[in-house]
Coordinates of C-alpha atoms in Angstrom, one line a residue:
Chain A
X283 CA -46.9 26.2 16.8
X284 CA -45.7 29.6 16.3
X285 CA -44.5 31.9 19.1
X286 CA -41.5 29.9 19.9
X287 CA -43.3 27.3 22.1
X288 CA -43.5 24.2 19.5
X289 CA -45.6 21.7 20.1
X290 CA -43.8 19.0 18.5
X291 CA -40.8 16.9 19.9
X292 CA -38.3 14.8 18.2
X293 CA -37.4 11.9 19.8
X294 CA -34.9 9.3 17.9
X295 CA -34.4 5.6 19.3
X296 CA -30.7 4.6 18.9
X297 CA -28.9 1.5 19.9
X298 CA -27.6 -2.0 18.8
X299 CA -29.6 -4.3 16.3
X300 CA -31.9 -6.5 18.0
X301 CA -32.7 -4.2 21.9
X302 CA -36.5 -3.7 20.9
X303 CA -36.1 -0.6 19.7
X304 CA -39.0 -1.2 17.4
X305 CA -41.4 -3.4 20.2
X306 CA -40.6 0.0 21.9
X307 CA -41.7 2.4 20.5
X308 CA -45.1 0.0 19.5
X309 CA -45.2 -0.7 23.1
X310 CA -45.7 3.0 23.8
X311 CA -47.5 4.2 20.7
X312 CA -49.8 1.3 20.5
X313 CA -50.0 -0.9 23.4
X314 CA -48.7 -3.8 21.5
X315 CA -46.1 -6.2 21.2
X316 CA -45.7 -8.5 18.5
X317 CA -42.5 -11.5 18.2
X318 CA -43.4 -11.4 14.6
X319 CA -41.1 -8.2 14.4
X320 CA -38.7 -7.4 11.7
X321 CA -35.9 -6.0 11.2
X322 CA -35.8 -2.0 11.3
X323 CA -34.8 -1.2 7.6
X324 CA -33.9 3.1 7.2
X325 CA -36.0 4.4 9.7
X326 CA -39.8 3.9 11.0
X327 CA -41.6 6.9 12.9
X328 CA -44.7 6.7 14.8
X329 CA -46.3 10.1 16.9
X330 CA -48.5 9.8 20.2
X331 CA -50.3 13.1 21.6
X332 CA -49.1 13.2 25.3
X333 CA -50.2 15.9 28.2
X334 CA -46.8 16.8 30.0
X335 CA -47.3 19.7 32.4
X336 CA -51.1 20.6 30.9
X337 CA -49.4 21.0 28.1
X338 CA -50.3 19.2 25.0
X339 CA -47.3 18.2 22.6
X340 CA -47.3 15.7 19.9
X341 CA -44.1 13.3 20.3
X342 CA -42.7 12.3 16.7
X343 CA -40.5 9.0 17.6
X344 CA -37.7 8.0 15.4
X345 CA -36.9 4.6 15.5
X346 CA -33.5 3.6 13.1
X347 CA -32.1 0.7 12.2
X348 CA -29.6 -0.6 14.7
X349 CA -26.8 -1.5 12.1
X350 CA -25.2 0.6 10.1
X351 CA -25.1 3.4 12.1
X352 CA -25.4 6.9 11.2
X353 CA -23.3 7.7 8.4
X354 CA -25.7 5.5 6.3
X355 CA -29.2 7.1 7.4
X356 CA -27.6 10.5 6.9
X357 CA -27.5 14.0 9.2
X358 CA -31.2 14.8 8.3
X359 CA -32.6 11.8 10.7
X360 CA -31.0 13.4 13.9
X361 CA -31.1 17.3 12.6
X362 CA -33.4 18.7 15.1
X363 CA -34.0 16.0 17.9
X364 CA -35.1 17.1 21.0
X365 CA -34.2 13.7 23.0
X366 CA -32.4 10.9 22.4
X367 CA -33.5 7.4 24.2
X368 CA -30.4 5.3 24.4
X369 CA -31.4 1.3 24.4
X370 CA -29.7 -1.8 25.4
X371 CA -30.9 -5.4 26.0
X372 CA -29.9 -6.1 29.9
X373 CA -29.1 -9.8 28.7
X374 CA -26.4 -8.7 26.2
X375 CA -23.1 -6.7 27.0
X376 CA -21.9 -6.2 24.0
X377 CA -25.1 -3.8 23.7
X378 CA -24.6 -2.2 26.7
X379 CA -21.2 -1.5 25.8
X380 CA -21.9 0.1 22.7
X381 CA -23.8 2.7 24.2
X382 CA -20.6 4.9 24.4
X383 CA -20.0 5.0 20.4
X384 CA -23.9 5.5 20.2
X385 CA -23.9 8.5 22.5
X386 CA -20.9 10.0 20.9
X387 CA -22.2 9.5 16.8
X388 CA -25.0 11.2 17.2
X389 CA -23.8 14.0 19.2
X390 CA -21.3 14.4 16.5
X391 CA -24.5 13.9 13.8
X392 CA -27.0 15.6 15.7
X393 CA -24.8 18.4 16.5
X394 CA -27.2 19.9 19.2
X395 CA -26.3 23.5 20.5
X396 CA -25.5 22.4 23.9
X397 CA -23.6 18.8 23.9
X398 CA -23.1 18.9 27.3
X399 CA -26.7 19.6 28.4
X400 CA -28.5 17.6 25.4
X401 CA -31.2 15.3 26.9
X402 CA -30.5 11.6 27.1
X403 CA -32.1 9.0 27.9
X404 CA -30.7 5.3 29.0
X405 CA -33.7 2.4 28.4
X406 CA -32.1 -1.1 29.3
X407 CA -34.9 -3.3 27.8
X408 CA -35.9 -7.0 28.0
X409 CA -36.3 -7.3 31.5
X410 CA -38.7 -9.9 31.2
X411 CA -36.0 -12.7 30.5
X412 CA -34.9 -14.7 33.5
X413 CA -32.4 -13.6 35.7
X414 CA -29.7 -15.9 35.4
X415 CA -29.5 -14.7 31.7
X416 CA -29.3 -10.8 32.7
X417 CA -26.1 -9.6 31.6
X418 CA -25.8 -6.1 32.7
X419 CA -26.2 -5.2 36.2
X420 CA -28.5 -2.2 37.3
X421 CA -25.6 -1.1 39.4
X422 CA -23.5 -0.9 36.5
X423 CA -25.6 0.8 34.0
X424 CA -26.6 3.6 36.5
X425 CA -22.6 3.8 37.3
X426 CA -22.4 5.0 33.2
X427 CA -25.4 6.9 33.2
X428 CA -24.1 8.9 36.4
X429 CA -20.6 9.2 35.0
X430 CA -22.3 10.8 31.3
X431 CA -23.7 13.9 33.8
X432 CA -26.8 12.0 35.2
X433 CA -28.6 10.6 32.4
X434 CA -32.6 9.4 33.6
X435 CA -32.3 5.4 33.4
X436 CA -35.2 2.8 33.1
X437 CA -35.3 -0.7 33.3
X438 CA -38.1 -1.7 30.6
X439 CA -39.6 -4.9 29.2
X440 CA -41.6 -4.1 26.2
X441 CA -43.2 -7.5 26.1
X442 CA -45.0 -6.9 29.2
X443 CA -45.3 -3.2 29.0
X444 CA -42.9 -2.6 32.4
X445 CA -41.9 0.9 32.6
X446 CA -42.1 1.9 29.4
X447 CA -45.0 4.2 30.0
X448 CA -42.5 6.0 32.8
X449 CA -39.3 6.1 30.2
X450 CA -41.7 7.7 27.5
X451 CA -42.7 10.1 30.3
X452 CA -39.3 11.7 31.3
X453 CA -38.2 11.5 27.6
X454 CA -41.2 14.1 27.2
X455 CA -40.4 16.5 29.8
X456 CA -36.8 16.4 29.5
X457 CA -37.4 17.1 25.8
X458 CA -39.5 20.2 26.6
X459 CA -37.3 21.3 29.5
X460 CA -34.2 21.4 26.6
X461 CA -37.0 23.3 24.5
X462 CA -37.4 25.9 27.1
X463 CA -33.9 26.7 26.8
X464 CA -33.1 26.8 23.2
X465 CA -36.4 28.6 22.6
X466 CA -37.8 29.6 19.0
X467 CA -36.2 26.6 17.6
X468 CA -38.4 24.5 15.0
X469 CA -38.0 21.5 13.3
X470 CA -40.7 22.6 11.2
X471 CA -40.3 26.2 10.8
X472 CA -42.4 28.3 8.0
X473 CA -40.3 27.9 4.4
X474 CA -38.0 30.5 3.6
X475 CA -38.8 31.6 0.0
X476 CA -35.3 32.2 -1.1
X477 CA -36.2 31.4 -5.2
X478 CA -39.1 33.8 -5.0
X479 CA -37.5 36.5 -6.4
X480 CA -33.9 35.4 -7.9
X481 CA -35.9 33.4 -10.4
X482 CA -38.1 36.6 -11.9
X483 CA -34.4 38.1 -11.9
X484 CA -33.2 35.4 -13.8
X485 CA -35.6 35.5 -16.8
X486 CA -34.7 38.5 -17.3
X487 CA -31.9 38.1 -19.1
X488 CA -28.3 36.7 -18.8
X489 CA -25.5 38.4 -16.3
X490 CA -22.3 37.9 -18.5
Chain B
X170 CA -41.5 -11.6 -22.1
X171 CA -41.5 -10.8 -18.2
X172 CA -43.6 -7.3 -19.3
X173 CA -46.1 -8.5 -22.2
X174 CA -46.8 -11.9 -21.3
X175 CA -47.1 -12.4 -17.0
X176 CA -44.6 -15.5 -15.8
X177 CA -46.7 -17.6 -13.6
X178 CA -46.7 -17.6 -10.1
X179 CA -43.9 -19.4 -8.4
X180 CA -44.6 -22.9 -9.1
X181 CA -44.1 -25.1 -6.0
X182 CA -44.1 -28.2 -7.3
X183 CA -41.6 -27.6 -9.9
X184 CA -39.1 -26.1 -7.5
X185 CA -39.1 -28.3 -4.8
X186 CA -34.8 -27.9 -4.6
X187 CA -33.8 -29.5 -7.6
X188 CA -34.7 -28.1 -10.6
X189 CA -35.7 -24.2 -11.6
X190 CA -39.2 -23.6 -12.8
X191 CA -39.5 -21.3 -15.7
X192 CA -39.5 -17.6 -13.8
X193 CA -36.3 -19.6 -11.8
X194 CA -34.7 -20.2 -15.4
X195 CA -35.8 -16.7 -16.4
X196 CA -34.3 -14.8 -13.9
X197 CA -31.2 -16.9 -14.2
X198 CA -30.9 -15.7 -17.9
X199 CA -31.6 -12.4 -17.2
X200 CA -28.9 -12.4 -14.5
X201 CA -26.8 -13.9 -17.0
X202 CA -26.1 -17.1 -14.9
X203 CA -25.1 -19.7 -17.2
X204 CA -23.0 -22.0 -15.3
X205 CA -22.5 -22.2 -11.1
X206 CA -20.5 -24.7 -9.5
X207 CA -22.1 -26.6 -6.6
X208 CA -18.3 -27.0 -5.5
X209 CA -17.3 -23.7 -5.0
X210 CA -21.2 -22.8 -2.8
X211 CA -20.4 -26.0 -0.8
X212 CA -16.9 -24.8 -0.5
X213 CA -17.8 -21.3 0.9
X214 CA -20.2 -23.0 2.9
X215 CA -18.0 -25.1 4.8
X216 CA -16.2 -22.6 5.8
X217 CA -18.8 -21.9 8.3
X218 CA -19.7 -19.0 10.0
X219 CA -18.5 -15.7 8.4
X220 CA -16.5 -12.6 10.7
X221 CA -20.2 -11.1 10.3
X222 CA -21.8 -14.0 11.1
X223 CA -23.7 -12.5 14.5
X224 CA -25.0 -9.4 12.3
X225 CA -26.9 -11.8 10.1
X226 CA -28.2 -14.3 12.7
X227 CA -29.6 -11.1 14.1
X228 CA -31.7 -10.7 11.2
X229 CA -32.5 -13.8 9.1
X230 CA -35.2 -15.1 11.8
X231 CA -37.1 -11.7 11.4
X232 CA -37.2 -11.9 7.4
X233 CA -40.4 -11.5 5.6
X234 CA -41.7 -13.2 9.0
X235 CA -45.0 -12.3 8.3
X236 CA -45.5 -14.0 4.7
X237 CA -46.9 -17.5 5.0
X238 CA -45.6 -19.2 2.0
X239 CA -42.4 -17.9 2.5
X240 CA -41.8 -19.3 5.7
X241 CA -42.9 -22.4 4.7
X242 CA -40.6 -22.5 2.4
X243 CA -37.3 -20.8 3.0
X244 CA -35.6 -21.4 6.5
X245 CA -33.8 -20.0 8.5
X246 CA -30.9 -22.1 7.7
X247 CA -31.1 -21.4 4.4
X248 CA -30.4 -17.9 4.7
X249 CA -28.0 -17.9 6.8
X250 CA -25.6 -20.5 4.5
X251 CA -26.1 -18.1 1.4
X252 CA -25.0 -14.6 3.5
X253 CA -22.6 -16.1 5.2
X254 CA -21.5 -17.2 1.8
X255 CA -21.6 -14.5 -0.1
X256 CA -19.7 -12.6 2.5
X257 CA -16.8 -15.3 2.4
X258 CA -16.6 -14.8 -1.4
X259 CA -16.4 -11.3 -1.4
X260 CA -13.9 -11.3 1.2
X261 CA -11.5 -13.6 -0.9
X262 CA -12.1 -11.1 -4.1
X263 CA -9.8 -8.6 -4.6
X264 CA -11.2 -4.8 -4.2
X265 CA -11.6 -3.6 -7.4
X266 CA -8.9 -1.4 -8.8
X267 CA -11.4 0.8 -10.9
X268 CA -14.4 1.1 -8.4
X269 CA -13.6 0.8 -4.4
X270 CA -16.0 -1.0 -3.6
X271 CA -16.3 -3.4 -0.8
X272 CA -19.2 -6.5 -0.2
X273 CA -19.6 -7.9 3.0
X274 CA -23.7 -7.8 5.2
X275 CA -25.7 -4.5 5.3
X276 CA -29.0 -4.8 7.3
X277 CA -32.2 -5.6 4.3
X278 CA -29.5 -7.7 1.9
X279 CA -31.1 -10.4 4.1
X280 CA -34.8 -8.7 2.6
X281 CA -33.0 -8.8 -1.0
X282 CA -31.4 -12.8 -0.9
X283 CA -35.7 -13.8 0.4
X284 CA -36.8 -13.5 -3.0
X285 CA -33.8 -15.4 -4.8
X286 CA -34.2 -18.1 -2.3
X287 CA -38.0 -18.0 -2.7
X288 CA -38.0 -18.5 -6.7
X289 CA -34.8 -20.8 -6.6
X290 CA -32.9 -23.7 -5.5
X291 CA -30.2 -22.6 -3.1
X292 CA -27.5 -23.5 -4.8
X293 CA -28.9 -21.4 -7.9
X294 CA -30.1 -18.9 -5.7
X295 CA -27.0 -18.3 -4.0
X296 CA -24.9 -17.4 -7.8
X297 CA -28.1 -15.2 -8.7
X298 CA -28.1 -13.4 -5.4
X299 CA -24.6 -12.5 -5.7
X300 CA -24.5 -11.1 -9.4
X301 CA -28.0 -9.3 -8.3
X302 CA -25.4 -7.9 -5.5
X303 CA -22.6 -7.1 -7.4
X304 CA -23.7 -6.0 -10.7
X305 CA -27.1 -5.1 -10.6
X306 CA -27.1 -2.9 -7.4
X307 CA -23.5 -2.8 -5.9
X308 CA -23.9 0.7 -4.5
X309 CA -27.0 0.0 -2.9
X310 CA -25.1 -2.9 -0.6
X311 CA -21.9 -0.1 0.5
X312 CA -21.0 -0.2 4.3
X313 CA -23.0 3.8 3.8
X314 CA -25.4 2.4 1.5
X315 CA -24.5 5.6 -0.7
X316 CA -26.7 3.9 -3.7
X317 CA -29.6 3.9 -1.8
X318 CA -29.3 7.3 -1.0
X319 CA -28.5 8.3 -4.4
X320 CA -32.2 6.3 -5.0
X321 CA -34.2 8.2 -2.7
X322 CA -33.0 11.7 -4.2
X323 CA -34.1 10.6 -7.7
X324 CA -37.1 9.7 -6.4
X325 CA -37.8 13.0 -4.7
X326 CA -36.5 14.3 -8.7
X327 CA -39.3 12.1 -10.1
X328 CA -41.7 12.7 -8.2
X329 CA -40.8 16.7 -8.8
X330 CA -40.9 16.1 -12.1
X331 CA -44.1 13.7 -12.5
X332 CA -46.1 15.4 -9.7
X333 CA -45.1 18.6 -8.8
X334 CA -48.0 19.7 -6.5
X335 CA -48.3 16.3 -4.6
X336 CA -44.1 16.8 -4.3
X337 CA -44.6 20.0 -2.5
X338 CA -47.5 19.0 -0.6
X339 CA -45.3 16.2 0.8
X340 CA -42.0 18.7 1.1
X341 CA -44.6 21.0 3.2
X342 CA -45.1 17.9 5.5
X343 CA -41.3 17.1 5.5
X344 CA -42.0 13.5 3.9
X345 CA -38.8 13.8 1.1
X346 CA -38.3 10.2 0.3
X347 CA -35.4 9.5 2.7
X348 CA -38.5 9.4 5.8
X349 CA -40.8 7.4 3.8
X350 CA -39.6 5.4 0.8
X351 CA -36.2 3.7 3.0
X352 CA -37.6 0.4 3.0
X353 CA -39.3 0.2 -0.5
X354 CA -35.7 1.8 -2.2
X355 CA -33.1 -0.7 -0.3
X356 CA -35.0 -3.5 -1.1
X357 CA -36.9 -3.0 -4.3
X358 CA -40.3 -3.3 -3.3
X359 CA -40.1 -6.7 -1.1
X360 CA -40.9 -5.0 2.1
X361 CA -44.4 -4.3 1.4
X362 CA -46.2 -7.3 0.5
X363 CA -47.4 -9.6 -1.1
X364 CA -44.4 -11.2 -1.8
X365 CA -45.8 -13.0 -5.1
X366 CA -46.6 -9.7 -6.3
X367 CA -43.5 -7.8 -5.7
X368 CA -42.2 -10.8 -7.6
X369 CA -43.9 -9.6 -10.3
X370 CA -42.2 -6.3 -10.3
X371 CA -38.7 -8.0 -10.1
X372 CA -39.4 -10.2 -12.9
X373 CA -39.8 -6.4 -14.7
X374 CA -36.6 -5.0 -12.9
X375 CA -34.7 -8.0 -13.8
X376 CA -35.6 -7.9 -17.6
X377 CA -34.9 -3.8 -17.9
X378 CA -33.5 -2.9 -15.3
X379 CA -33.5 -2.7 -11.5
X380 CA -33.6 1.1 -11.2
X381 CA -37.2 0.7 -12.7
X382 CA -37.8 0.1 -8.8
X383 CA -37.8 3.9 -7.8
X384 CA -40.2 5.2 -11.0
X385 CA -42.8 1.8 -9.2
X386 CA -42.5 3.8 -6.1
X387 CA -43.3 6.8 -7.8
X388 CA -46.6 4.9 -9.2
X389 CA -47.2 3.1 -6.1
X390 CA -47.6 7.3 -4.7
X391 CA -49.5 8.3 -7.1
X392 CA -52.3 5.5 -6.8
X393 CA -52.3 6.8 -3.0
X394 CA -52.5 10.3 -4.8
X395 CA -56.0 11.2 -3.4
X396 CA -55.8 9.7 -0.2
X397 CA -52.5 11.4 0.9
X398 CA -54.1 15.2 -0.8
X399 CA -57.2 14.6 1.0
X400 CA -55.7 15.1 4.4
X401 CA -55.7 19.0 3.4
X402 CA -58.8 19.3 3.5
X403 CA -60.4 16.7 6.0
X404 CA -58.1 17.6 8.3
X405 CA -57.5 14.8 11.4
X406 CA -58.4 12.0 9.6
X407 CA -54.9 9.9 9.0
X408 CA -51.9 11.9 8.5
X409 CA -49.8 11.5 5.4
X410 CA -46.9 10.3 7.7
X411 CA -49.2 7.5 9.0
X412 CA -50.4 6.6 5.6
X413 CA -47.1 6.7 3.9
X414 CA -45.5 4.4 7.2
X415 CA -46.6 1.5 5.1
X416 CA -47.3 1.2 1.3
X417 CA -50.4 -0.5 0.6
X418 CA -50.3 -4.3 -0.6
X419 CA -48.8 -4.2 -3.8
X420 CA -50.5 -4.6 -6.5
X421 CA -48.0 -5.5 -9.8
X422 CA -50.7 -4.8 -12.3
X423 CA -51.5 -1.5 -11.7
X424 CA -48.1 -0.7 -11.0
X425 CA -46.7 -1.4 -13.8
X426 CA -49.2 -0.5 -15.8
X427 CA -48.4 3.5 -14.2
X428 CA -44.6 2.8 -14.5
X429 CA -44.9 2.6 -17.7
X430 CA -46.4 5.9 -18.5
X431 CA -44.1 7.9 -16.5
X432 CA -40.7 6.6 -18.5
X433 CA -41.7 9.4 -21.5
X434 CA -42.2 11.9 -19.0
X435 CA -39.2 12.2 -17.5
X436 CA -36.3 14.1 -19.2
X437 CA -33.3 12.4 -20.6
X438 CA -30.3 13.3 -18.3
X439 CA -32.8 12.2 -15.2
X440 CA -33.5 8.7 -16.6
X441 CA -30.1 8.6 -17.2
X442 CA -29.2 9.2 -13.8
X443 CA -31.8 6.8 -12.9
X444 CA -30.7 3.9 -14.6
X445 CA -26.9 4.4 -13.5
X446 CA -27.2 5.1 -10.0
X447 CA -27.3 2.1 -8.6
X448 CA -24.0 1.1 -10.0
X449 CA -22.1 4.0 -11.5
X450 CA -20.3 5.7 -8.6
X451 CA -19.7 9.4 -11.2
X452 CA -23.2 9.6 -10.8
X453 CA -23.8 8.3 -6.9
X454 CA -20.9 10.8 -6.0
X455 CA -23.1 13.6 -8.2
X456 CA -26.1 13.2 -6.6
X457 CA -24.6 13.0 -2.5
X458 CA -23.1 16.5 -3.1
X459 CA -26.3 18.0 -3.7
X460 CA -28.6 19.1 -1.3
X461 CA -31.2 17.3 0.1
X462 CA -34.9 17.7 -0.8
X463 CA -35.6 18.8 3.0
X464 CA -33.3 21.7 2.7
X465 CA -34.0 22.7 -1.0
X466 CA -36.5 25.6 -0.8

């Protein structure tokens, strides 16, 4: 891990209560789906080894709960992501239109080094519901995902496992193409012993 | 009583919706619910669906969804009249003038009203539910759920305290209690089941006191003690992160029985800190300005 080339990408799963952030992530990590789900309570994290460009990295997903936003998981969720997957539920507006505040809370939480380049990506889940019920046009999600500077956007259904394979993918490269930028940058990095030696000092005797 | 002498399971017979059974009448008392007025639930009720009414029917059909009994006997109806209830009578109360505090839904207070509506009649659970809310935890249920965070530092400072080679083993990893302990903090244990057994520890947190929850987390740790260490040395075999994903089953007994020991062993001003932080906001404002675990060296 050391050498500036990590092997270990953060990935944190944002959007409205009730997408499939969860079935997901368990859709990708597990090949399962379950409809006895429950609601996402803090955070849940799950990791999957993947090959991207013979390169093997191990992808640590972040999956929060879709409700009371950021300011009550805290910064140290987002510190450090390397992607962020965006998800809406095609049969529900209201999610889709939300993406907007999600995008801009965690850039202002995640506070990456390059806003304008960070790595998104735009999952519009629940495909698998009939039509008549969709709510969201393909058309008009790639419209926002062009207008946010060209964010990679899927059409998933976790249920049947559509695509979800593919929007893990890109999320993996795009992650380490960021990483090749804003090299020797670790979430993980070695601790920095800064008590080592002020605490000898300190028993030493008193300052004042 | 709840401590010494075990309260039977939740008797389903007894409680079929009109009457309390005797942990139902207990936890009532321990509340300190001595009257409730069917009038002013069916009031609230009628009122009908509350300005956060969507937020909740989002959750209540995914509560506890995979505990038998509990399905069979709480609906989904059920829990949807007592939040939406509970957030029409704390919209009608006045904020505070000494605390700010405001009460309407946060995602897991539909984890937290499960065992209330479990144990009690509706009508009794919804007046036990809300003093649980307001007086027992009232920082835990803010729109930033600052409580709970104030929970999950003292429980990296327990653990610190209790364990300090299993707390730097886990600081090594980057599991500080805000990745791993979430869940079992916001909702005092329910989220890892049995439910009849985390009932057990609420019948303990009821009797003295609900911030008991984050030593039985410390406990519930150090039963997984070996399992989590192990990993340094058999290296590949399940990560600490994967084991700590999901507490195992609880088990009250054994619990408790290591809850106990680690009150003495924690210094005074931390157990104080403890016990007040889930409703005194001097100490919850304390703790938030401090820095995290994670960042600590």
């Amino acid at each position: 891990m050391r050498g500036g080339r990590k092997a270990l990408l953060k990935v944190i799963i944002l959007g409205d209560s009730g997408v499939g952030k969860t079935s997901l992530m368990n859709q990708y990590v597990n090949n399962k789906f379950s409809t006895q789900y429950k609601a996402t309570i803090g955070a849940d994290f799950l990791t999957k080894e993947v090959l991207v460009e013979e390169r093997s990295v191990t992808m640590q997903i972040w999956d929060t709960a879709g409700q009371e936003r950021f300011q009550s998981l805290g910064v140290a969720f987002y510190r450090g992501a390397d992607c962020c997957a965006l998800v809406y539920d095609v049969n529900n507006v209201k999610s889709f239109e939300n993406l907007d505040s999600w995008r801009d809370e965690f850039l202002l939480q995640a506070n990456p080094r390059d806003p304008e380049n960070f790595p998104f990506v735009v999952i519009g889940n629940k495909v698998d519901v009939e039509e008549s019920k969709r709510q969201v046009t393909q058309k008009r999600a790639m419209a926002w995902c062009q207008q946010k500077g060209n964010i990679p956007y899927f059409e998933t259904s976790a249920k049947e496992g559509i695509n979800v394979e593919q929007a893990f993918f890109t999320i993996a490269k795009n992650s380490l193409k960021q990483e090749a930028d804003v090299e020797l940058y670790s979430d993980f990095p070695d601790p920095i012993k800064i008590d080592g030696d002020t605490s000898v000092a300190k028993s030493a005797g008193c300052e004042c | 009583m709840a401590c010494s002498d075990e309260l039977p399971d939740t008797n389903q017979q007894e409680n079929n919706g009109h009457g309390c059974d005797l942990r139902g009448r207990v936890w009532k008392a321990l509340l300190g619910i001595y009257r409730i007025s069917a009038l002013e639930y069916v009031t609230l009720v009628q009122r009908g669906l509350s300005p956060v009414a969507e937020k909740i029917q989002n959750d209540t059909f995914r509560t506890l969804m995979t505990d038998r009994a509990f399905q069979d006997r709480v609906s989904n109806e059920m829990l949807t009249r007592i939040l939406n209830a509970f957030v029409w009578k704390a919209h009608d109360q006045p904020p505070s003038r000494l605390m700010n505090l405001r009460f309407s839904y946060v995602q897991g207070m539909n984890v937290l009203a499960a065992p209330f509506l479990y144990v009690l009649p509706e009508l009794d659970a919804f007046f036990a539910f809300s003093s649980f809310i307001q007086n027992s935890c009232p920082l835990y249920v803010q729109p930033a759920l600052e409580g709970v965070h104030c929970g999950l530092k003292l429980l990296d400072r327990c653990v610190e305290e209790i364990d300090p080679d299993l707390f730097k083993y886990l600081q090594s990893k980057q599991l500080t209690a805000k990745v791993y302990a979430f869940p079992s903090v916001m909702t005092f244990s329910v989220c890892t089941p049995p439910l009849d057994q985390a009932l057990h520890l609420w019948d303990f947190f009821l009797a003295y006191g609900v911030h008991l929850n984050i030593l039985c987390i410390v406990a519930q740790l150090l039963n997984m003690r070996d399992d989590l260490m192990n990993n340094q040395r058999l290296k590949s075999v399940i990560s600490p992160m994967k084991l700590l994903r999901s507490f195992p089953d609880l088990d009250a007994g054994t619990i408790l029985a290591t809850t106990q020991t680690l009150i003495p062993r924690l210094p005074e001003d931390l157990y104080d800190m403890l016990v007040r932080h889930t409703f005194d906001p001097i100490v919850c404002d304390m703790l938030l300005q401090e820095p995290d675990a994670d960042v600590r060296g």
